[in-house]
Coordinates of C-alpha atoms in Angstrom, one line a residue:
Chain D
X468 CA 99.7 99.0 112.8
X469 CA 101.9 97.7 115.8
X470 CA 99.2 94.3 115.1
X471 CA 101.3 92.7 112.6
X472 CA 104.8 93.5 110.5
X473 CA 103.6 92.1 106.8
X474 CA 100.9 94.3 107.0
X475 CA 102.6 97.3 107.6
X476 CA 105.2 96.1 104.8
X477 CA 102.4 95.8 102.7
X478 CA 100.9 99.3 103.5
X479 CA 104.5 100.6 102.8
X480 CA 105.5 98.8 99.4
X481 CA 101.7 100.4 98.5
X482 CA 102.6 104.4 98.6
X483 CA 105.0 103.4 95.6
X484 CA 101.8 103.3 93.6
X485 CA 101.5 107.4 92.4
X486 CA 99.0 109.5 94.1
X487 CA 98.7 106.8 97.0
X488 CA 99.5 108.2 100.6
X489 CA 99.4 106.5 104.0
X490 CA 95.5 106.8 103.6
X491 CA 95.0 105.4 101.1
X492 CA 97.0 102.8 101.4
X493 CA 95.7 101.5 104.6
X494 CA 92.6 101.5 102.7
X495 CA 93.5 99.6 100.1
X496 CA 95.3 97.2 102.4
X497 CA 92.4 96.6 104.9
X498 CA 90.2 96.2 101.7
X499 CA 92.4 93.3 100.1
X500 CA 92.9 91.4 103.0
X501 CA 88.9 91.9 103.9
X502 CA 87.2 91.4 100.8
X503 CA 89.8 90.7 97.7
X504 CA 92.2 88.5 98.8
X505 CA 92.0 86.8 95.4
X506 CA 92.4 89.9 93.5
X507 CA 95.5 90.7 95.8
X508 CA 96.8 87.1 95.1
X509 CA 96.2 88.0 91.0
X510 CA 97.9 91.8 91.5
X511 CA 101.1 90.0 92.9
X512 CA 101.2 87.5 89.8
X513 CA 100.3 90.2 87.4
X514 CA 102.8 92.7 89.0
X515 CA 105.8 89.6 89.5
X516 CA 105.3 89.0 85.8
X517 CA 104.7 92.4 84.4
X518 CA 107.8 94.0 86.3
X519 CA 110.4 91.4 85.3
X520 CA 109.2 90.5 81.9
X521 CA 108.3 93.6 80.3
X522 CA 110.8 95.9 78.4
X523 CA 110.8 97.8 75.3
X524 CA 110.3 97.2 71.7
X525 CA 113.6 97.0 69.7
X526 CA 111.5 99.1 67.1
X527 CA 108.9 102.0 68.6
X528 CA 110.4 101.5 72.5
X529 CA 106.8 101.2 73.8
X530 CA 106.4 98.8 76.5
X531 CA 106.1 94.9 75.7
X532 CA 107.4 91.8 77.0
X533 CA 108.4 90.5 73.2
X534 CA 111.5 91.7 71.0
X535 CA 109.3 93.6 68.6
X536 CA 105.7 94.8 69.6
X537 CA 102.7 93.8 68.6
X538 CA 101.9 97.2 66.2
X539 CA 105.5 97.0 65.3
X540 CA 105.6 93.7 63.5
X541 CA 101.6 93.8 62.1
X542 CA 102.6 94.0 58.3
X543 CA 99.1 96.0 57.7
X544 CA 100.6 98.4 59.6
X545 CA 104.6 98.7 58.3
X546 CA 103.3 99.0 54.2
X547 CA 101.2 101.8 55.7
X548 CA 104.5 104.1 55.7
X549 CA 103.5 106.4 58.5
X550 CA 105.0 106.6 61.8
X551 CA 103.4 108.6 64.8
X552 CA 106.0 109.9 67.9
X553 CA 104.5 110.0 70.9
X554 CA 105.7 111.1 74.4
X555 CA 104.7 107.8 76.5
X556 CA 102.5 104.7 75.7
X557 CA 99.7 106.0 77.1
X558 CA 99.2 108.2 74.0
X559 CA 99.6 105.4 71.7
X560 CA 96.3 103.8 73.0
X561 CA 94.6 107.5 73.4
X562 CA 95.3 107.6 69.4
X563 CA 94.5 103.7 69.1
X564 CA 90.8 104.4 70.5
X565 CA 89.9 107.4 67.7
X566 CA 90.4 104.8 64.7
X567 CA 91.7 107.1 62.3
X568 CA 95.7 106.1 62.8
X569 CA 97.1 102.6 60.9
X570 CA 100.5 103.7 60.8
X571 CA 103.3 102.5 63.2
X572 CA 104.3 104.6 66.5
X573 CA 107.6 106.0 67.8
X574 CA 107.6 106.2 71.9
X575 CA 110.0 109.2 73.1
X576 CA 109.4 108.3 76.8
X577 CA 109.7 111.3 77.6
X578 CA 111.3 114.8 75.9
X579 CA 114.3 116.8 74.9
X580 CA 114.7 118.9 78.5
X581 CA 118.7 120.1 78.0
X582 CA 118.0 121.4 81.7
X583 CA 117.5 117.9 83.1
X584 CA 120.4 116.8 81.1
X585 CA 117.7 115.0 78.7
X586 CA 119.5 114.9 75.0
X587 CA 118.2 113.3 71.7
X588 CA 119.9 109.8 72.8
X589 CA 118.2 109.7 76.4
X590 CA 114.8 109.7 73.6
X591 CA 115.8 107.1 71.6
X592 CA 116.1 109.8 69.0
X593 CA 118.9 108.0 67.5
X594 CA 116.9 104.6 66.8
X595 CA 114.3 106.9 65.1
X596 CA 117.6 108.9 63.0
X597 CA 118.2 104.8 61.9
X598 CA 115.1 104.1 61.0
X599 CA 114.6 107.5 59.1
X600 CA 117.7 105.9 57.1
X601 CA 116.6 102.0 56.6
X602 CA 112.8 102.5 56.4
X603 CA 110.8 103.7 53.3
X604 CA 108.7 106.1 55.2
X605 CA 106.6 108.3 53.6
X606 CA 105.1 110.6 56.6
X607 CA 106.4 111.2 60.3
X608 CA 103.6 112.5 62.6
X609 CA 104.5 114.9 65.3
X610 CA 102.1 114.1 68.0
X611 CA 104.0 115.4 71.3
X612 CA 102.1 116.9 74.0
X613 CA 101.4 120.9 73.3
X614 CA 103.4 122.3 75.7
X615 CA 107.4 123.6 75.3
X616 CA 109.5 121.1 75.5
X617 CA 107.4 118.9 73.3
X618 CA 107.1 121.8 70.8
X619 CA 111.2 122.0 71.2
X620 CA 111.1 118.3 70.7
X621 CA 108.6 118.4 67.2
X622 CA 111.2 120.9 66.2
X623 CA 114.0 119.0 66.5
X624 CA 112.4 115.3 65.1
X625 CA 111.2 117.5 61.6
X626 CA 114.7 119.0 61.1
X627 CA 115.7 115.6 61.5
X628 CA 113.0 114.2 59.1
X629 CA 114.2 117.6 56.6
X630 CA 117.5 116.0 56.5
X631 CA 116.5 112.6 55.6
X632 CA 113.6 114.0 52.8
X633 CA 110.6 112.7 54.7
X634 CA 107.8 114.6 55.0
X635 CA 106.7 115.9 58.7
X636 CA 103.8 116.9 60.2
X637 CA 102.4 118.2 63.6
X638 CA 99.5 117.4 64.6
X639 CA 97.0 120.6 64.9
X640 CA 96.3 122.4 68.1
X641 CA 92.5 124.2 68.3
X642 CA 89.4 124.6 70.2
X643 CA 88.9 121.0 71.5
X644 CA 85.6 119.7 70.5
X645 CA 82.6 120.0 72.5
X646 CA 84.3 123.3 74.5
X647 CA 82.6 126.9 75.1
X648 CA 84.6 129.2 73.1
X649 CA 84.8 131.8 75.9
X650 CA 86.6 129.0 78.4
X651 CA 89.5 128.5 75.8
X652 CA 92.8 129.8 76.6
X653 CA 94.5 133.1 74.2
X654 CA 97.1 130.9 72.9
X655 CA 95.2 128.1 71.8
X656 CA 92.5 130.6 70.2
X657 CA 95.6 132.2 68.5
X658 CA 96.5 128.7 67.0
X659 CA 93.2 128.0 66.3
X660 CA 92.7 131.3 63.9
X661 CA 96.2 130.7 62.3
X662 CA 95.3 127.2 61.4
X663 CA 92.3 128.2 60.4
X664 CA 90.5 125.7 56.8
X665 CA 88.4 126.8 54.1
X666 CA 84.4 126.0 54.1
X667 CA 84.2 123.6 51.1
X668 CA 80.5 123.1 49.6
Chain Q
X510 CA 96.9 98.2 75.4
X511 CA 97.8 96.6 71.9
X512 CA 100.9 96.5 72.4
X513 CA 101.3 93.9 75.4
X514 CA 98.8 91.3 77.2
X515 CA 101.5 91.4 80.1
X516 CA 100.3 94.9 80.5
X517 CA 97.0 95.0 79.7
X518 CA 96.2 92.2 83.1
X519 CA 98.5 94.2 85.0
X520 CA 96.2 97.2 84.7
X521 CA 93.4 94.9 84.7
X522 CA 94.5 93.5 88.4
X523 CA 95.0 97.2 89.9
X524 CA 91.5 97.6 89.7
X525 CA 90.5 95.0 92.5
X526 CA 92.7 98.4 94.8
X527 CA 89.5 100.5 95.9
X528 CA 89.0 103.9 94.1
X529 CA 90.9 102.6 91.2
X530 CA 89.5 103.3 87.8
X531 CA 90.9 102.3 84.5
X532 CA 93.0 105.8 84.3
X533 CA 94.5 105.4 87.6
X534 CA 95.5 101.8 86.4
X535 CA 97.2 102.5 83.7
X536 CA 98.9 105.4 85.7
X537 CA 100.1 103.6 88.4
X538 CA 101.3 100.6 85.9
X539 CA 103.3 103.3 83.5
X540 CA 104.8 105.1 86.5
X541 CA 106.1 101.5 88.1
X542 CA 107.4 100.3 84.6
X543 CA 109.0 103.4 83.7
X544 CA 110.2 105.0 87.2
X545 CA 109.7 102.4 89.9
X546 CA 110.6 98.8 88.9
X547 CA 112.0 97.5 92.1
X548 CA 109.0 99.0 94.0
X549 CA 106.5 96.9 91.9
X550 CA 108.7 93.8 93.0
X551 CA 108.4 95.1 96.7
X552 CA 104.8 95.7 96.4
X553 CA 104.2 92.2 94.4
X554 CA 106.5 90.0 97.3
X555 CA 104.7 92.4 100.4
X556 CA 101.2 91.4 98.6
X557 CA 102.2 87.5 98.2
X558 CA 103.4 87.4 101.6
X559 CA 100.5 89.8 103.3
X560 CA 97.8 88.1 101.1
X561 CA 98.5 84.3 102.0
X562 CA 99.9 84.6 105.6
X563 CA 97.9 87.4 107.3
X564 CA 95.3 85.9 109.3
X565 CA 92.8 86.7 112.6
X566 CA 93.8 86.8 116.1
X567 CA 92.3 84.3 117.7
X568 CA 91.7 86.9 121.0
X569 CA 90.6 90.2 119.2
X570 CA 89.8 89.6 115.7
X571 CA 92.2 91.5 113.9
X572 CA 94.4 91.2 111.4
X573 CA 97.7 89.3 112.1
X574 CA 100.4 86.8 111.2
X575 CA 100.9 85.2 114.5
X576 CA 98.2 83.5 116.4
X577 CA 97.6 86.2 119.2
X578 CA 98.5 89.4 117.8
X579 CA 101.3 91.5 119.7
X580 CA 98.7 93.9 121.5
X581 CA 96.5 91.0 122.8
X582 CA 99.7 89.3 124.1
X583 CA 101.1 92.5 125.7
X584 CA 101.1 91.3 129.2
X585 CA 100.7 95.4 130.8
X586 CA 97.7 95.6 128.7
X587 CA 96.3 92.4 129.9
X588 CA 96.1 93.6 133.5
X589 CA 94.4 96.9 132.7
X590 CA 91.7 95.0 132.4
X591 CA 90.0 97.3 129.8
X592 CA 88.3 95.9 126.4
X593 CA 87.6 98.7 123.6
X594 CA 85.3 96.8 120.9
X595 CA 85.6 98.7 117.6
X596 CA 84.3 97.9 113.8
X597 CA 87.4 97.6 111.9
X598 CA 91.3 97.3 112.5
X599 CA 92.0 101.1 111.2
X600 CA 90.3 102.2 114.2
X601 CA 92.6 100.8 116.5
X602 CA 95.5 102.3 114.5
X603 CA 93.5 105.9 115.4
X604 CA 93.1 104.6 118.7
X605 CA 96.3 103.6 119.4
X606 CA 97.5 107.1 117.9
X607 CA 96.1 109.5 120.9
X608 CA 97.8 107.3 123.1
X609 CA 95.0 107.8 125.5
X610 CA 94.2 103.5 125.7
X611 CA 96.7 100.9 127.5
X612 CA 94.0 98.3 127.2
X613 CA 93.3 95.7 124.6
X614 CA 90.9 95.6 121.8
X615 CA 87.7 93.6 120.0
X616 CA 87.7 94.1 116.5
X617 CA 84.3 93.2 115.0
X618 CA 85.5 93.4 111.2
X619 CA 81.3 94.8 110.6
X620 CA 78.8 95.9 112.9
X621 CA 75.3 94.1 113.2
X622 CA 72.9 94.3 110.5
X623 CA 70.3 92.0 110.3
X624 CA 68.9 93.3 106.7
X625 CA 72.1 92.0 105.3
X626 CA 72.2 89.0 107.1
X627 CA 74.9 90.0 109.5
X628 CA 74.1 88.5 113.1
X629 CA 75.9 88.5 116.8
X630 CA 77.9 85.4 115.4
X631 CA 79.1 87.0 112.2
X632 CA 81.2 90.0 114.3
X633 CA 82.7 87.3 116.5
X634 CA 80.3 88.3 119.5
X635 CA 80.2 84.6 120.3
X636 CA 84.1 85.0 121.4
X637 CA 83.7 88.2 122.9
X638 CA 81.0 86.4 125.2
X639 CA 83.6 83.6 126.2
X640 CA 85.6 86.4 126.8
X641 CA 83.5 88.1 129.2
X642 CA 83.0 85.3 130.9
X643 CA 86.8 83.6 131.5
X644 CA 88.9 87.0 131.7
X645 CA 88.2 89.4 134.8
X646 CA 87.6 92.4 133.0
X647 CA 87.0 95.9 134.6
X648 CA 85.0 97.8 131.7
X649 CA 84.1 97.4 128.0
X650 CA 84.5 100.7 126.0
X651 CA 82.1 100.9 123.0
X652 CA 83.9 102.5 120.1
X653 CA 81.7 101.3 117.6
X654 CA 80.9 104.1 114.7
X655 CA 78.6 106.6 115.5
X656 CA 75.7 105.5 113.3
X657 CA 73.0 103.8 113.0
X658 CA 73.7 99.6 113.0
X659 CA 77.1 101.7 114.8
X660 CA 74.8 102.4 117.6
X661 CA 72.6 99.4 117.6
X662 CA 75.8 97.0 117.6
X663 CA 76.9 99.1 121.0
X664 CA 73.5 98.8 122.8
X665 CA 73.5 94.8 122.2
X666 CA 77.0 94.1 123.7
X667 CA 76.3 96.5 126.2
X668 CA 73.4 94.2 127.1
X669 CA 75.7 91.6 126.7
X670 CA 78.5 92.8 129.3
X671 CA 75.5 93.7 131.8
X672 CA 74.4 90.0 131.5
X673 CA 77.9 89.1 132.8
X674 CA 78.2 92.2 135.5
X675 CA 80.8 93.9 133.5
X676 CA 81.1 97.5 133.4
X677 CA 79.9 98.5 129.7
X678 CA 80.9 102.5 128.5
X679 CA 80.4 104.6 124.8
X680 CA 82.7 107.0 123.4
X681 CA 81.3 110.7 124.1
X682 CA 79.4 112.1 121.1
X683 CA 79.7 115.5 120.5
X684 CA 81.3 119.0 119.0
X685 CA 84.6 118.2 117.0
X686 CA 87.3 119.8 118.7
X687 CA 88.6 122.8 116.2
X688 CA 85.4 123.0 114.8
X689 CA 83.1 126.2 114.0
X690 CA 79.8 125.4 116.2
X691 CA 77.6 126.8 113.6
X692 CA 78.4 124.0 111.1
X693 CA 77.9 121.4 113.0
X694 CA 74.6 119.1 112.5
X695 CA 71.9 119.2 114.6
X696 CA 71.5 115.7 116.2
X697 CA 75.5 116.2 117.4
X698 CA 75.0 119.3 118.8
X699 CA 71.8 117.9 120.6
X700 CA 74.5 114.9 122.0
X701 CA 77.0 117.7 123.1
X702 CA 74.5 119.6 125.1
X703 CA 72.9 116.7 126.7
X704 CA 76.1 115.0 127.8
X705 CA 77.4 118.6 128.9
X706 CA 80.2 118.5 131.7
X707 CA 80.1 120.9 134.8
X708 CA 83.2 123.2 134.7
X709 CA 85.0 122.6 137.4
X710 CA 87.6 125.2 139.1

């Protein structure tokens, strides 16, 4: 826009967001400035605030702009004795909305990739290690994603849990709910017979 | 997101960006926390600044920070003598991009639509008739979308610039170029053949 400088800064600093190209930026530009320059105004406070105050819990690493989060220091939730890793925040709330978790969480941000030169320490599993020593756990949840390197990562986090004599678990890969069994993939079928349960009356 | 209000009206105010639901939110704000810390500072200064000092040239209606905006005050331009009037600053950008136009523009930020309320005054044509009448201007080209209001919007200033003995023109309608012929709609391919073009050798 050879009209004015800011706005072409602002269409810039906007493909930072992911999946946003010069498109779509424009777009969201020429929509602020016509229609929501209040909502702009509150995205630059929210954003200001957000990117300078928020860093990571001294306990589970999630994101949160206090010492300790808010799950973290709920006393409901430490007696409870169960801790869940995740790979990134946005799992915690996916397990947060089905109800059925009142544990604590552990956020990897990320997972073991040797390739990428990711060890255990780049994963914060050494925290976890301390907190396998301190903490009375009684069950540590493996909820990476299904794919290899969180599989890899599982591994490594219950040999870990093995040394310390606190039970592990992974959480169980199936047909998802709701599917066509004929769309599922061979290796989830195959984990989904292996894991099979008893029909209890 | 439990685990931080900080957060939670960060992902909150992305949703005032169009096409942003409350996935993408929480996508974009992971990814600048995590990855991209010092572009959500960029983005939240480039907003502040954009949001409170962008305003509307005072000649052509689009968006700027200065009082006149740079193409409007481009002295080569001003003696071409040509106006193109189109509905919304992107399409200058497009415009400006075949580098086929050395005039200036009139931005009407809409297009008429008297069902909605949206009369001559409302897209500025008030100023483009001062316009017509101070600046010696050699043609007006109507760039205005090819719809409906699109077309009604072009007809009234062209009545407009006939009032004042100025030469009014539209942008041809007609067959993509790169296009198959057989997919485009009927009503353009009735445009194409009535504004056909003898081939000349």
């Amino acid at each position: 826009m050879q009209t004015s400088p800011l706005l072409e800064s602002l269409m810039e600093a906007l493909r930072c967001l992911p999946g946003v190209g010069p498109k779509s930026a424009q777009r969201m530009a020429f929509h602020m400035l016509q229609r929501d320059r209040s909502g702009g105004m509150r995205l630059a406070q929210a954003l200001t605030r957000a990117m300078s105050e928020i860093g990571h819990c001294e306990d589970c690493r999630t994101f949160t702009e206090q010492d300790v989060c808010t799950i973290c220091s709920n006393s409901r939730r430490k007696e409870n004795g169960q801790i869940c890793v995740v790979e990134s925040p946005a799992d915690i709330h996916a397990i947060e909305q089905t109800g059925q978790f009142s544990g604590r969480y552990f956020v990897l941000m990320g997972h073991l990739s040797p390739l990428d030169g990711i060890g255990p320490q780049d994963i914060g599993l050494d925290r976890l290690e301390e907190r396998l020593g301190q903490e009375s756990l009684t069950e540590v949840i493996l909820a990476t994603n299904p794919t290899v390197e969180g599989e890899a990562t599982a591994n490594y986090i219950a040999e870990m849990c093995n040394a310390h004599g606190v039970l592990a678990s992974r959480i169980a890969h199936g047909v998802p709910v709701g599917g066509e069994l004929e769309m599922v993939d061979g290796t989830t079928l195959s984990h989904s017979l292996a894991g099979r349960n008893p029909v209890r009356f």
